[in-house]
XYZ file of N, CA, C and O in Angstrom:
888
model
N 11.541 -0.788 74.633
C 12.270 -1.227 75.179
C 13.793 0.172 74.499
O 13.300 0.549 73.306
N 14.487 0.138 75.860
C 15.501 0.981 74.012
C 16.057 -0.098 73.236
O 15.891 -0.971 72.966
N 17.090 1.020 72.467
C 17.878 0.922 71.499
C 18.731 -0.192 71.449
O 18.825 -0.907 70.590
N 19.531 0.084 72.650
C 20.425 -0.663 73.226
C 19.780 -2.245 73.130
O 20.414 -3.583 72.784
N 18.865 -3.035 73.748
C 18.385 -3.881 74.132
C 17.088 -4.232 72.616
O 17.271 -5.762 72.694
N 16.285 -4.108 71.856
C 16.799 -4.044 70.714
C 17.380 -4.741 69.721
O 16.948 -5.356 69.403
N 19.377 -4.225 69.722
C 19.677 -4.688 68.710
C 20.268 -5.584 69.996
O 20.600 -6.942 69.139
N 20.490 -5.819 70.627
C 20.551 -7.310 71.647
C 20.142 -8.235 71.605
O 19.807 -9.430 71.178
N 18.180 -7.838 71.371
C 17.414 -9.563 71.027
C 17.959 -10.027 69.367
O 17.968 -10.964 69.655
N 17.745 -8.789 68.391
C 18.122 -9.662 67.295
C 19.749 -9.892 67.459
O 19.145 -11.677 66.635
N 20.533 -9.673 67.678
C 21.437 -10.823 67.810
C 21.126 -12.051 69.042
O 21.702 -13.168 67.344
N 20.356 -12.482 69.365
C 20.137 -13.747 69.813
C 18.978 -14.527 69.011
O 19.405 -15.677 68.866
N 18.782 -13.916 68.445
C 17.689 -14.768 67.345
C 18.573 -15.506 66.622
O 18.227 -15.888 65.595
N 20.011 -14.780 66.039
C 20.467 -14.717 64.884
C 20.510 -14.556 63.458
O 20.199 -13.805 63.812
N 21.351 -14.964 62.590
C 20.951 -14.692 61.416
C 19.739 -14.722 60.690
O 19.314 -16.425 60.891
N 19.291 -14.097 59.807
C 18.282 -13.912 59.258
C 18.822 -14.683 57.885
O 19.947 -15.239 57.144
N 17.381 -15.419 57.215
C 17.562 -16.164 56.111
C 18.201 -15.466 54.959
O 19.093 -15.806 54.022
N 17.862 -14.550 54.816
C 18.785 -13.209 53.420
C 20.321 -13.399 53.824
O 21.120 -13.267 53.324
N 20.435 -13.300 55.104
C 22.359 -13.232 55.536
C 22.739 -13.912 55.123
O 23.853 -14.771 54.827
N 22.040 -16.203 55.792
C 22.658 -17.002 55.798
C 22.463 -16.895 54.241
O 23.716 -17.246 53.565
N 21.686 -16.389 52.886
C 22.223 -16.989 52.149
C 23.017 -15.803 51.088
O 23.894 -16.772 49.846
N 23.185 -14.936 51.579
C 24.346 -14.022 51.649
C 25.874 -14.285 51.531
O 26.905 -14.855 50.668
N 26.078 -15.368 53.390
C 27.612 -16.178 53.383
C 27.190 -16.919 52.702
O 28.244 -17.556 52.186
N 26.491 -17.851 52.055
C 26.375 -19.307 50.956
C 26.095 -18.509 49.827
O 27.391 -19.641 49.602
N 26.411 -17.478 49.497
C 26.688 -16.931 48.247
C 27.857 -16.696 48.048
O 29.074 -17.278 46.953
N 28.690 -15.719 49.492
C 30.395 -15.722 49.198
C 31.201 -17.178 49.321
O 31.884 -17.335 49.021
N 30.540 -18.251 50.102
C 30.984 -19.531 50.273
C 31.174 -19.928 48.642
O 32.156 -20.392 48.205
N 30.588 -20.057 47.828
C 30.088 -20.457 47.195
C 30.855 -19.718 46.000
O 31.845 -20.722 44.872
N 31.495 -18.480 45.837
C 31.967 -18.038 44.757
C 33.700 -18.075 45.444
O 34.364 -18.253 44.246
N 33.946 -18.586 46.263
C 35.506 -18.640 46.795
C 35.719 -19.807 46.496
O 36.588 -20.097 45.744
N 34.840 -20.835 47.329
C 34.850 -22.036 45.924
C 35.067 -22.006 43.979
O 36.207 -22.815 44.056
N 34.625 -20.941 43.804
C 34.358 -21.132 42.436
C 35.522 -21.145 41.889
O 36.802 -21.413 41.113
N 36.134 -19.772 42.788
C 37.382 -18.776 42.481
C 38.856 -20.018 42.933
O 39.661 -20.448 41.720
N 38.465 -20.976 43.653
C 39.691 -21.590 44.143
C 39.589 -22.759 43.195
O 40.624 -23.157 43.175
N 38.301 -23.289 42.632
C 38.764 -24.455 41.701
C 39.523 -23.727 40.284
O 40.165 -24.891 39.713
N 38.996 -22.286 40.058
C 39.272 -22.209 38.785
C 40.840 -21.992 39.070
O 41.788 -22.120 38.126
N 41.531 -21.367 39.989
C 42.992 -21.483 40.658
C 43.557 -22.981 40.346
O 44.229 -22.924 39.613
N 42.937 -23.071 40.715
C 43.458 -24.997 40.523
C 43.346 -25.877 38.976
O 44.473 -26.409 38.968
N 42.598 -25.323 38.263
C 42.953 -26.026 37.113
C 44.023 -24.887 36.323
O 44.267 -25.938 35.760
N 43.896 -23.684 36.502
C 45.300 -22.939 35.753
C 46.449 -23.649 36.230
O 47.015 -23.709 35.168
N 46.583 -23.873 37.920
C 47.762 -24.235 38.390
C 48.288 -25.918 37.926
O 49.396 -25.879 37.348
N 47.348 -26.674 37.470
C 47.464 -27.609 36.777
C 48.186 -28.161 35.659
O 49.036 -28.417 35.047
N 47.241 -27.111 34.921
C 47.521 -26.484 33.791
C 49.412 -26.034 33.011
O 49.539 -26.622 32.347
N 48.994 -24.854 33.946
C 50.862 -24.654 34.248
C 51.326 -25.226 34.411
O 53.163 -25.184 34.144
N 51.837 -26.565 35.742
C 52.119 -26.924 36.439
C 53.060 -27.314 34.973
O 55.038 -27.772 34.715
N 52.945 -28.737 34.188
C 53.888 -28.768 33.453
C 54.696 -28.072 32.831
O 56.363 -28.416 32.273
N 54.363 -26.890 32.135
C 54.444 -25.648 31.529
C 56.155 -25.432 32.270
O 57.444 -24.901 31.533
N 55.695 -24.734 33.884
C 56.551 -24.324 34.484
C 57.521 -25.261 34.869
O 59.388 -25.176 34.829
N 57.551 -26.714 35.171
C 58.565 -27.759 35.291
C 59.324 -27.654 34.408
O 60.551 -27.874 34.053
N 58.779 -27.769 32.772
C 60.111 -27.512 31.814
C 60.894 -26.494 31.266
O 61.539 -26.634 30.987
N 59.867 -25.361 32.066
C 61.118 -24.148 32.191
C 62.160 -24.072 32.447
O 63.584 -23.559 32.583
N 62.260 -24.493 34.109
C 63.322 -24.836 34.870
C 63.930 -25.855 33.810
O 65.192 -25.526 34.378
N 63.218 -26.533 34.223
C 64.610 -28.077 33.714
C 65.560 -27.264 32.453
O 66.652 -27.358 32.599
N 64.610 -26.640 31.084
C 65.610 -26.055 30.086
C 66.344 -24.390 30.263
O 67.068 -24.698 30.352
N 66.253 -24.543 31.554
C 67.374 -23.377 32.096
C 68.292 -23.623 33.017
O 69.148 -23.179 33.263
N 67.646 -25.062 33.832
C 68.863 -25.470 34.300
C 70.082 -26.023 33.390
O 71.035 -26.042 33.208
N 69.106 -27.017 32.322
C 70.455 -27.544 31.456
C 70.881 -26.372 30.781
O 72.080 -26.732 30.768
N 70.287 -24.629 30.586
C 71.178 -24.092 29.306
C 72.306 -23.418 30.267
O 73.525 -23.296 29.801
N 71.987 -23.257 31.463
C 72.985 -22.551 32.505
C 74.234 -23.457 32.859
O 75.677 -23.255 32.734
N 73.843 -24.726 32.803
C 75.033 -26.066 32.906
C 75.524 -26.184 32.041
O 76.797 -26.697 31.873
N 75.185 -26.226 30.586
C 76.003 -26.831 29.402
C 76.802 -25.233 29.234
O 78.046 -25.264 28.844
N 76.746 -24.263 29.779
C 77.559 -23.196 29.906
C 79.110 -23.414 30.877
O 79.376 -22.800 29.976
N 77.985 -23.597 31.868
C 79.379 -23.491 32.959
C 80.126 -25.045 31.794
O 81.779 -25.060 32.111
N 80.369 -25.802 31.354
C 80.866 -26.835 30.677
C 81.807 -26.119 30.012
O 82.487 -26.086 29.848
N 80.509 -25.460 28.749
C 81.569 -24.973 27.845
C 82.889 -23.675 28.059
O 83.809 -23.647 27.758
N 82.832 -23.307 29.647
C 84.310 -22.674 29.948
C 84.367 -23.278 30.481
O 86.066 -23.118 30.966
N 84.267 -24.695 31.031
C 85.577 -25.689 32.296
C 86.285 -25.940 30.908
O 87.654 -26.083 30.519
N 85.556 -26.618 29.829
C 86.549 -27.097 28.650
C 86.133 -26.351 27.431
O 86.965 -27.155 26.855
N 86.072 -25.092 27.346
C 86.583 -24.258 26.315
C 85.631 -25.041 24.745
O 86.400 -24.582 23.732
N 84.360 -26.260 24.703
C 83.269 -26.142 23.655
C 82.776 -26.747 24.829
O 82.446 -26.963 25.465
N 80.893 -26.746 23.554
C 80.366 -26.963 23.971
C 79.811 -28.872 24.182
O 80.637 -29.455 24.041
N 79.384 -29.544 25.371
C 78.792 -31.272 25.276
C 78.457 -31.506 24.070
O 77.628 -30.761 22.779
N 79.582 -32.155 23.170
C 78.461 -33.360 22.191
C 77.058 -33.878 22.124
O 77.136 -34.320 23.247
N 76.980 -34.299 20.800
C 75.600 -34.202 21.051
C 75.776 -36.124 20.610
O 75.219 -37.073 20.356
N 77.016 -36.422 19.671
C 78.010 -37.871 20.319
C 78.379 -38.323 21.513
O 79.215 -37.930 21.718
N 77.600 -38.961 21.971
C 78.411 -38.944 23.660
C 79.394 -40.196 23.344
O 80.233 -40.217 24.040
N 79.656 -40.846 22.125
C 81.266 -41.418 21.829
C 82.252 -39.917 21.828
O 83.119 -40.825 22.027
N 81.867 -39.191 21.825
C 82.767 -38.312 21.521
C 82.942 -37.604 22.982
O 83.762 -36.865 22.714
N 82.424 -37.188 24.115
C 82.060 -36.944 24.812
C 83.896 -36.685 25.517
O 84.770 -35.705 26.100
N 84.435 -37.925 25.737
C 85.563 -38.653 26.218
C 86.995 -37.333 25.188
O 87.931 -37.331 26.457
N 86.623 -37.285 24.643
C 88.014 -36.175 23.741
C 87.638 -35.340 24.185
O 89.031 -34.496 24.337
N 86.648 -34.401 25.217
C 86.542 -32.983 25.896
C 87.009 -33.354 26.499
O 87.904 -32.711 27.245
N 85.912 -34.040 27.647
C 86.111 -34.007 29.092
C 87.293 -35.175 29.826
O 87.343 -35.364 31.092
N 87.974 -35.976 28.855
C 89.095 -37.014 29.369
C 87.831 -37.881 30.513
O 87.117 -38.183 29.385
N 88.715 -38.269 31.422
C 88.251 -39.006 32.469
C 88.289 -40.626 32.296
O 88.900 -40.647 30.959
N 88.280 -40.906 32.955
C 88.807 -42.640 33.071
C 87.713 -43.512 32.325
O 88.613 -44.406 32.301
N 86.929 -43.320 31.703
C 85.768 -43.630 30.995
C 85.550 -43.278 29.900
O 85.434 -42.535 29.847
N 85.589 -43.715 28.563
C 84.863 -43.379 27.565
C 83.419 -44.314 26.918
O 83.372 -45.555 27.352
N 82.357 -43.795 26.580
C 81.639 -44.435 25.872
C 81.809 -45.503 24.405
O 81.851 -44.063 23.295
N 82.304 -46.374 23.714
C 82.335 -46.553 22.502
C 81.109 -47.045 22.203
O 81.266 -46.902 20.471
N 79.991 -47.139 22.199
C 78.773 -47.668 21.460
C 77.463 -47.026 22.145
O 77.510 -47.732 23.312
N 76.752 -46.918 21.285
C 75.796 -46.553 21.166
C 74.212 -47.852 21.283
O 74.706 -48.397 19.388
N 73.367 -48.126 22.383
C 72.892 -49.185 21.760
C 71.572 -48.837 20.864
O 71.333 -49.858 20.308
N 71.177 -47.886 21.024
C 70.137 -47.645 19.482
C 69.892 -46.359 19.155
O 70.998 -45.096 19.627
N 69.089 -45.896 18.179
C 69.387 -44.668 17.923
C 68.314 -43.195 18.109
O 67.957 -42.627 17.266
N 67.590 -43.864 19.027
C 66.700 -43.014 20.095
C 67.669 -42.145 20.915
O 68.060 -42.528 21.954
N 66.415 -40.920 20.727
C 67.056 -39.820 21.933
C 68.451 -39.588 22.108
O 68.640 -39.054 23.397
N 69.299 -39.731 21.373
C 70.801 -39.629 21.263
C 71.332 -38.216 21.764
O 72.252 -38.289 22.447
N 70.704 -37.547 21.698
C 71.426 -35.858 21.622
C 71.177 -35.689 22.863
O 72.357 -35.234 24.169
N 69.738 -35.647 23.890
C 69.791 -35.281 24.838
C 70.648 -36.669 25.697
O 70.480 -36.491 27.259
N 70.194 -37.800 25.474
C 71.333 -38.987 26.444
C 72.747 -38.451 26.107
O 73.301 -38.576 27.372
N 73.213 -37.849 25.366
C 74.665 -37.373 25.351
C 74.653 -36.707 26.025
O 75.724 -36.138 26.999
N 73.322 -35.488 25.743
C 74.202 -34.041 27.032
C 73.564 -34.525 28.800
O 74.178 -34.338 29.230
N 73.138 -35.344 28.523
C 72.678 -36.115 30.412
C 74.329 -36.899 30.400
O 74.893 -36.653 31.607
N 74.668 -37.616 29.764
C 76.273 -38.247 29.790
C 77.059 -36.963 30.335
O 78.258 -37.666 31.268
N 77.119 -36.489 29.809
C 78.308 -35.361 29.406
C 77.858 -34.387 30.875
O 79.067 -33.861 30.917
N 77.304 -33.880 31.555
C 76.591 -33.428 32.273
C 77.139 -33.781 33.645
O 77.437 -32.935 34.545
N 77.199 -35.398 33.449
C 77.204 -36.136 34.800
C 78.433 -36.963 34.476
O 78.895 -37.832 35.226
N 79.822 -36.389 33.735
C 81.007 -36.827 33.477
C 81.835 -36.893 34.418
O 81.963 -35.755 35.600
N 82.446 -37.905 35.019
C 83.248 -37.610 36.119
C 84.146 -36.509 36.362
O 84.700 -35.715 37.422
N 84.947 -35.809 35.448
C 85.813 -34.490 35.222
C 84.855 -33.359 35.304
O 85.505 -32.088 35.899
N 83.436 -33.794 35.152
C 82.738 -32.719 35.313
C 81.922 -32.772 36.342
O 81.836 -31.432 37.606
N 81.160 -33.962 36.310
C 80.577 -34.064 38.135
C 78.894 -32.550 38.221
O 79.116 -31.981 39.523
N 78.314 -32.901 37.396
C 77.290 -32.175 37.145
C 76.027 -33.086 38.013
O 74.872 -32.612 37.619
N 76.419 -34.313 38.508
C 75.046 -34.991 38.751
C 74.107 -34.153 40.213
O 72.993 -34.746 39.916
N 74.080 -33.358 40.571
C 73.366 -32.297 41.464
C 72.082 -31.787 40.884
O 71.348 -31.083 41.545
N 72.370 -31.050 39.500
C 71.476 -30.590 38.971
C 69.941 -30.880 38.654
O 68.625 -30.679 38.549
N 70.386 -32.657 38.405
C 69.144 -32.832 38.227
C 68.663 -34.196 39.474
O 69.262 -34.959 39.842
N 67.216 -34.536 39.920
C 66.624 -35.821 40.301
C 66.084 -36.586 39.724
O 65.691 -36.370 38.647
N 65.672 -37.533 40.228
C 65.193 -38.369 39.701
C 63.425 -38.230 38.921
O 63.075 -38.421 37.846
N 62.730 -37.216 39.003
C 61.565 -37.130 38.988
C 61.483 -35.849 37.309
O 60.571 -35.992 36.292
N 62.542 -35.602 37.272
C 63.321 -34.958 36.080
C 63.439 -36.236 34.575
O 64.036 -34.985 33.570
N 63.706 -36.771 34.854
C 64.491 -38.061 34.157
C 63.935 -39.205 33.478
O 62.717 -39.283 34.638
N 63.879 -39.691 32.988
C 63.432 -40.944 32.181
C 64.676 -42.050 31.556
O 65.003 -41.393 31.100
N 63.724 -43.161 31.202
C 64.867 -44.101 30.112
C 63.541 -44.265 29.581
O 63.320 -46.044 29.567
N 63.410 -43.726 28.434
C 62.045 -44.099 27.585
C 62.109 -45.148 26.166
O 61.660 -45.912 26.326
N 63.210 -44.853 26.185
C 63.741 -45.915 25.063
C 64.441 -47.329 25.740
O 65.301 -48.087 24.654
N 64.933 -47.233 26.873
C 64.807 -48.447 28.015
C 66.411 -49.340 27.088
O 66.409 -50.363 26.627
N 67.099 -48.155 27.060
C 68.946 -48.188 26.798
C 69.373 -48.211 27.501
O 69.655 -47.636 28.848
N 70.623 -49.020 27.573
C 72.110 -49.318 28.752
C 72.784 -49.629 27.723
O 73.127 -49.870 26.851
N 73.738 -48.839 28.837
C 75.401 -49.242 27.951
C 75.954 -50.041 29.155
O 75.416 -50.889 29.501
N 77.438 -50.856 28.619
C 77.516 -51.968 28.900
C 78.143 -51.474 30.246
O 78.586 -52.559 31.136
N 78.657 -50.686 30.049
C 79.696 -50.233 31.232
C 79.275 -48.420 31.657
O 78.533 -48.131 31.340
N 79.072 -48.577 32.948
C 78.496 -46.949 33.492
C 79.503 -45.956 34.015
O 80.820 -46.027 34.560
N 79.603 -44.793 32.779
C 80.355 -44.130 33.464
C 80.489 -42.897 34.216
O 81.512 -41.845 35.004
N 79.048 -42.914 34.497
C 78.611 -41.626 35.607
C 78.093 -42.690 36.877
O 77.824 -43.431 36.464
N 77.571 -41.792 38.023
C 77.116 -42.488 38.793
C 75.570 -43.118 38.750
O 75.197 -43.670 40.240
N 75.345 -42.291 37.656
C 73.530 -42.988 37.207
C 73.250 -43.764 36.749
O 72.229 -44.398 36.511
N 74.754 -44.567 36.534
C 74.147 -46.574 36.153
C 74.375 -46.119 34.907
O 74.509 -45.738 34.045
N 74.258 -47.705 34.626
C 74.635 -48.192 33.019
C 73.089 -47.564 32.329
O 73.271 -47.460 30.677
N 71.959 -47.147 32.704
C 71.173 -46.697 31.379
C 71.011 -45.292 31.470
O 71.674 -44.680 32.125
N 70.815 -45.320 30.297
C 70.882 -44.354 29.492
C 70.001 -43.259 29.803
O 68.768 -43.013 29.407
N 70.017 -42.471 30.433
C 68.956 -41.423 31.135
C 68.548 -40.382 30.252
O 69.324 -40.177 29.661
N 67.212 -39.605 29.967
C 66.682 -38.730 29.480
C 66.249 -37.560 30.228
O 65.527 -37.945 31.380
N 66.908 -36.449 30.453
C 65.853 -35.512 31.214
C 64.728 -34.852 30.426
O 64.672 -35.126 28.849
N 63.765 -35.264 31.363
C 62.335 -35.272 30.296
C 61.353 -33.333 30.612
O 61.852 -32.933 31.493
N 60.364 -33.589 29.583
C 59.936 -31.770 30.312
C 58.800 -32.514 31.097
O 58.807 -33.188 31.324
N 57.541 -31.499 31.277
C 56.692 -31.353 32.145
C 55.677 -32.679 32.083
O 54.676 -32.857 32.312
N 55.716 -32.601 30.670
C 54.552 -34.007 30.223
C 55.205 -35.407 29.630
O 54.425 -36.322 29.141
N 56.738 -35.639 30.196
C 57.034 -37.008 30.294
C 58.085 -37.102 28.810
O 58.395 -38.278 28.783
N 57.716 -35.996 28.168
C 58.753 -36.552 26.513
C 60.085 -35.464 26.967
O 60.237 -34.563 27.347
N 61.130 -36.924 26.242
C 62.329 -36.197 26.122
C 62.587 -35.075 25.784
O 61.923 -34.397 25.107
N 63.542 -34.037 26.200
C 64.053 -33.160 25.776
C 64.983 -32.883 24.761
O 65.286 -33.841 24.898
N 65.072 -31.902 23.693
C 65.619 -31.896 22.452
C 67.294 -31.125 22.402
O 66.901 -30.216 22.991
N 68.169 -31.747 21.946
C 69.548 -31.281 22.270
C 70.281 -31.192 21.022
O 70.392 -32.466 20.345
N 70.557 -30.123 20.071
C 71.918 -30.222 19.413
C 72.719 -28.875 19.490
O 72.755 -28.091 20.124
N 73.601 -29.317 18.925
C 74.844 -28.610 19.053
C 75.259 -28.375 17.651
O 74.982 -28.964 16.642
N 74.964 -27.390 17.596
C 75.398 -25.640 16.579
C 75.947 -26.501 15.299
O 75.909 -26.441 13.806
N 77.493 -27.583 15.421
C 77.854 -28.258 14.366
C 77.496 -28.719 14.013
O 77.217 -30.150 12.982
N 76.167 -29.785 14.421
C 75.308 -30.784 14.017
C 73.893 -30.318 12.955
O 73.127 -30.670 12.873
N 73.657 -28.771 13.342
C 72.762 -28.089 12.890
C 72.254 -28.753 10.879
O 70.935 -29.024 10.944
N 73.096 -28.711 10.424
C 73.118 -28.339 9.228
C 72.910 -29.972 8.542
O 71.656 -30.497 8.353
N 73.541 -30.937 9.260
C 73.217 -32.425 9.133
C 72.031 -33.086 9.881
O 70.939 -33.747 9.163
N 71.807 -32.788 11.005
C 70.250 -32.304 11.398
C 68.731 -32.505 11.110
O 67.932 -32.544 10.751
N 69.078 -30.927 9.774
C 68.015 -30.792 9.118
C 67.769 -31.214 8.033
O 66.342 -31.543 7.963
N 68.884 -31.837 7.751
C 68.083 -33.090 5.929
C 68.209 -34.091 6.405
O 67.639 -34.911 6.095
N 68.757 -34.394 7.934
C 68.584 -35.757 8.226
C 68.380 -36.198 10.263
O 69.024 -36.433 10.582
N 67.103 -35.286 10.088
C 66.411 -35.565 11.832
C 66.433 -36.587 12.186
O 66.615 -37.691 12.074
N 66.858 -36.824 13.628
C 67.371 -37.524 14.731
C 66.473 -38.483 15.235
O 65.057 -37.094 15.013
N 66.014 -39.430 14.990
C 64.680 -40.357 15.926
C 64.403 -39.823 17.510
O 65.737 -40.046 17.922
N 63.419 -39.852 17.453
C 63.736 -39.477 19.633
C 62.077 -40.355 19.408
O 60.993 -39.980 18.955
N 61.732 -40.747 21.050
C 60.688 -41.670 21.158
C 59.825 -40.403 22.309
O 60.773 -40.721 22.917
N 59.322 -40.974 22.263
C 58.233 -40.264 22.896
C 57.479 -40.571 24.308
O 57.633 -42.601 23.649
N 57.392 -40.574 25.199
C 56.620 -41.439 26.710
C 55.479 -42.137 25.962
O 55.350 -43.275 26.553
N 54.787 -41.800 24.817
C 53.477 -43.143 24.403
C 54.075 -43.771 23.610
O 53.434 -44.151 22.900
N 55.298 -43.702 22.968
C 56.117 -44.835 22.381
C 56.021 -44.276 21.127
O 56.468 -44.427 19.737
N 55.547 -43.568 20.158
C 55.675 -42.841 18.608
C 56.248 -41.916 18.612
O 57.571 -41.251 19.460
N 57.706 -42.471 17.891
C 58.744 -41.547 16.802
C 58.264 -40.129 15.943
O 57.342 -39.868 15.535
N 59.418 -39.227 16.694
C 59.208 -37.836 16.320
C 60.590 -37.517 15.651
O 61.835 -38.243 16.349
N 61.082 -36.599 15.016
C 61.891 -36.647 13.835
C 62.220 -34.698 14.370
O 61.879 -34.258 13.552
N 62.666 -34.167 15.639
C 63.157 -33.383 15.676
C 63.391 -32.234 14.498
O 64.774 -32.979 14.116
N 63.750 -31.522 14.333
C 64.903 -30.530 13.560
C 64.913 -28.934 14.530
O 65.059 -28.911 15.472
N 66.769 -28.901 14.240
C 66.783 -27.646 14.745
C 65.840 -26.731 14.390
O 66.130 -26.504 13.048
N 66.192 -25.597 14.562
C 65.416 -24.437 14.904
C 65.825 -23.509 14.409
O 66.663 -22.516 13.945
N 65.025 -22.972 13.169
C 65.561 -21.840 12.288
C 64.381 -20.780 12.179
O 63.389 -20.704 12.660
N 65.097 -19.270 12.034
C 64.682 -18.033 11.721
C 64.234 -17.345 10.545
O 65.781 -17.454 10.232
N 63.673 -16.624 10.429
C 64.070 -16.227 9.116
C 63.409 -14.280 9.749
O 62.664 -14.055 10.453
N 64.789 -13.793 9.881
C 64.776 -11.867 9.757
C 65.546 -10.925 9.037
O 65.785 -11.278 7.972
N 63.767 -10.092 7.972
C 64.961 -9.386 7.113
C 65.013 -9.600 6.130
O 65.625 -9.568 5.580
N 64.251 -11.103 5.874
C 65.119 -11.979 4.383
C 65.919 -12.553 4.788
O 66.223 -13.344 3.705
N 66.621 -12.723 5.603
C 67.483 -13.491 5.812
C 67.432 -15.257 6.449
O 66.731 -14.134 7.961
N 67.432 -15.815 6.372
C 67.004 -17.285 6.894
C 68.407 -17.832 7.552
O 69.714 -17.858 7.492
N 68.632 -18.434 9.159
C 69.393 -18.906 10.061
C 69.052 -19.562 11.022
O 67.917 -19.485 11.247
N 69.821 -20.205 11.270
C 69.831 -21.046 12.644
C 69.796 -20.033 13.967
O 69.989 -18.792 13.966
N 69.003 -20.576 15.163
C 68.684 -19.789 15.984
C 70.387 -20.395 17.042
O 70.212 -22.020 16.845
N 70.721 -20.079 17.787
C 71.619 -20.016 18.661
C 72.824 -21.037 17.401
O 73.205 -21.457 17.468
N 73.329 -19.578 16.296
C 74.181 -20.535 15.474
C 75.580 -20.737 16.118
O 76.045 -21.174 15.367
N 76.021 -19.885 17.070
C 77.285 -20.677 17.254
C 77.226 -21.207 18.739
O 78.223 -21.548 19.478
N 76.189 -21.735 18.984
C 76.000 -22.603 20.435
C 75.215 -23.528 20.826
O 75.910 -24.611 19.710
N 74.285 -23.805 21.138
C 73.509 -25.081 20.726
C 71.965 -24.627 21.093
O 71.439 -23.904 21.631
N 71.431 -25.678 21.127
C 69.795 -25.335 20.576
C 69.124 -26.766 22.178
O 69.444 -27.980 22.364
N 68.522 -26.486 23.053
C 68.121 -27.480 24.395
C 67.095 -26.852 24.178
O 65.765 -25.660 24.303
N 65.269 -27.653 23.989
C 64.003 -27.293 24.160
C 63.149 -28.022 24.352
O 63.692 -29.224 23.618
N 61.582 -27.665 24.083
C 60.476 -28.882 24.675
C 59.791 -28.761 23.437
O 59.635 -27.679 22.806
N 59.244 -29.760 23.153
C 58.678 -30.080 22.882
C 56.798 -29.664 22.460
O 55.915 -29.822 21.763
N 56.762 -29.023 23.701
C 55.762 -28.931 24.596
C 54.085 -29.661 24.626
O 54.452 -30.558 24.717
N 53.202 -28.864 24.511
C 51.835 -29.919 25.513
C 51.397 -30.674 24.027
O 51.470 -31.656 24.833
N 51.772 -30.040 23.172
C 51.205 -31.142 21.758
C 52.135 -32.253 21.486
O 51.744 -33.226 21.055
N 53.827 -31.848 21.811
C 54.204 -33.678 21.935
C 54.831 -33.215 20.560
O 55.332 -34.491 19.893
N 54.489 -32.333 19.885
C 54.942 -32.052 18.256
C 56.256 -31.410 18.080
O 55.749 -30.279 18.549
N 56.999 -31.791 17.758
C 58.723 -31.114 17.794
C 58.486 -29.293 16.625
O 57.790 -30.158 15.484
N 59.366 -28.434 16.801
C 59.013 -27.478 15.609
C 57.368 -27.145 15.447
O 57.237 -26.358 13.923
N 56.915 -26.759 16.780
C 55.503 -26.148 16.372
C 55.100 -24.950 17.136
O 56.090 -25.040 18.351
N 54.459 -24.421 17.054
C 54.376 -22.945 17.560
C 54.470 -23.495 19.558
O 55.028 -22.513 20.378
N 54.010 -23.748 19.556
C 54.232 -24.264 21.546
C 55.381 -24.803 21.838
O 55.260 -25.201 23.273
N 56.422 -24.882 21.046
C 57.519 -25.689 21.663
C 58.263 -24.838 22.499
O 58.044 -22.621 22.373
N 58.828 -25.189 23.812
C 58.966 -24.357 24.983
C 60.763 -24.079 24.707
O 61.651 -25.286 24.422
N 61.522 -23.292 23.663
C 63.038 -22.672 23.771
C 64.110 -22.190 25.219
O 63.263 -21.639 25.393
N 65.118 -22.320 25.521
C 65.806 -22.619 26.503
C 65.911 -20.833 26.090
O 66.512 -19.707 26.426
N 66.723 -20.525 24.813
C 66.966 -19.432 24.709
C 65.858 -18.202 24.124
O 65.683 -16.787 24.167
N 64.588 -18.376 24.682
C 63.150 -17.575 24.455
C 62.568 -17.810 25.931
O 61.823 -16.759 25.756
N 63.695 -17.928 27.125
C 62.993 -18.241 28.115
C 63.308 -16.617 29.238
O 64.356 -16.556 28.401
């Protein structure tokens, strides 16, 4: 039998047992790698979604500042003083999540109209509060922009830093727990000061859902 005929005969017999084991081993390794990649992606997905929302918020606040020559207030009853418009908010229903609720209302104010920035997947009404009248096209519900873990994003205007440090506002998380975030401060070369001292702070409480801890995601650090 010639060499060519011998090779043809082996091919007709199919794969050997060892070759099948090698192929199965390669498939198992690839499947394992795919599982690891999916696990990493699942863990990082909330973080990546949060980073995107923080970046969008910070950028839109910058547009607001350029239009009205000041930053959006963290008290929604003061929005009309800056942005004017046909309607004003006279009364805040409850004391939860007011900073981010005020920011969302400001960014969707009729004279600014930033409604295309966020969609319903970015929003929640965790404390289930409503306004008597709806100044924006989002209706009477007071929406919060939430992070990838479903908790409200925190917003502080620089004029409120000192007050909020002494008397932190109440935020209600997705699980019903109350937390009291404070504006971030840094200590550099022995001097202590607020982050973003002449601007604003918008940040997420991170995966642990506890404000002012190491895993917080901050727009100014992205």
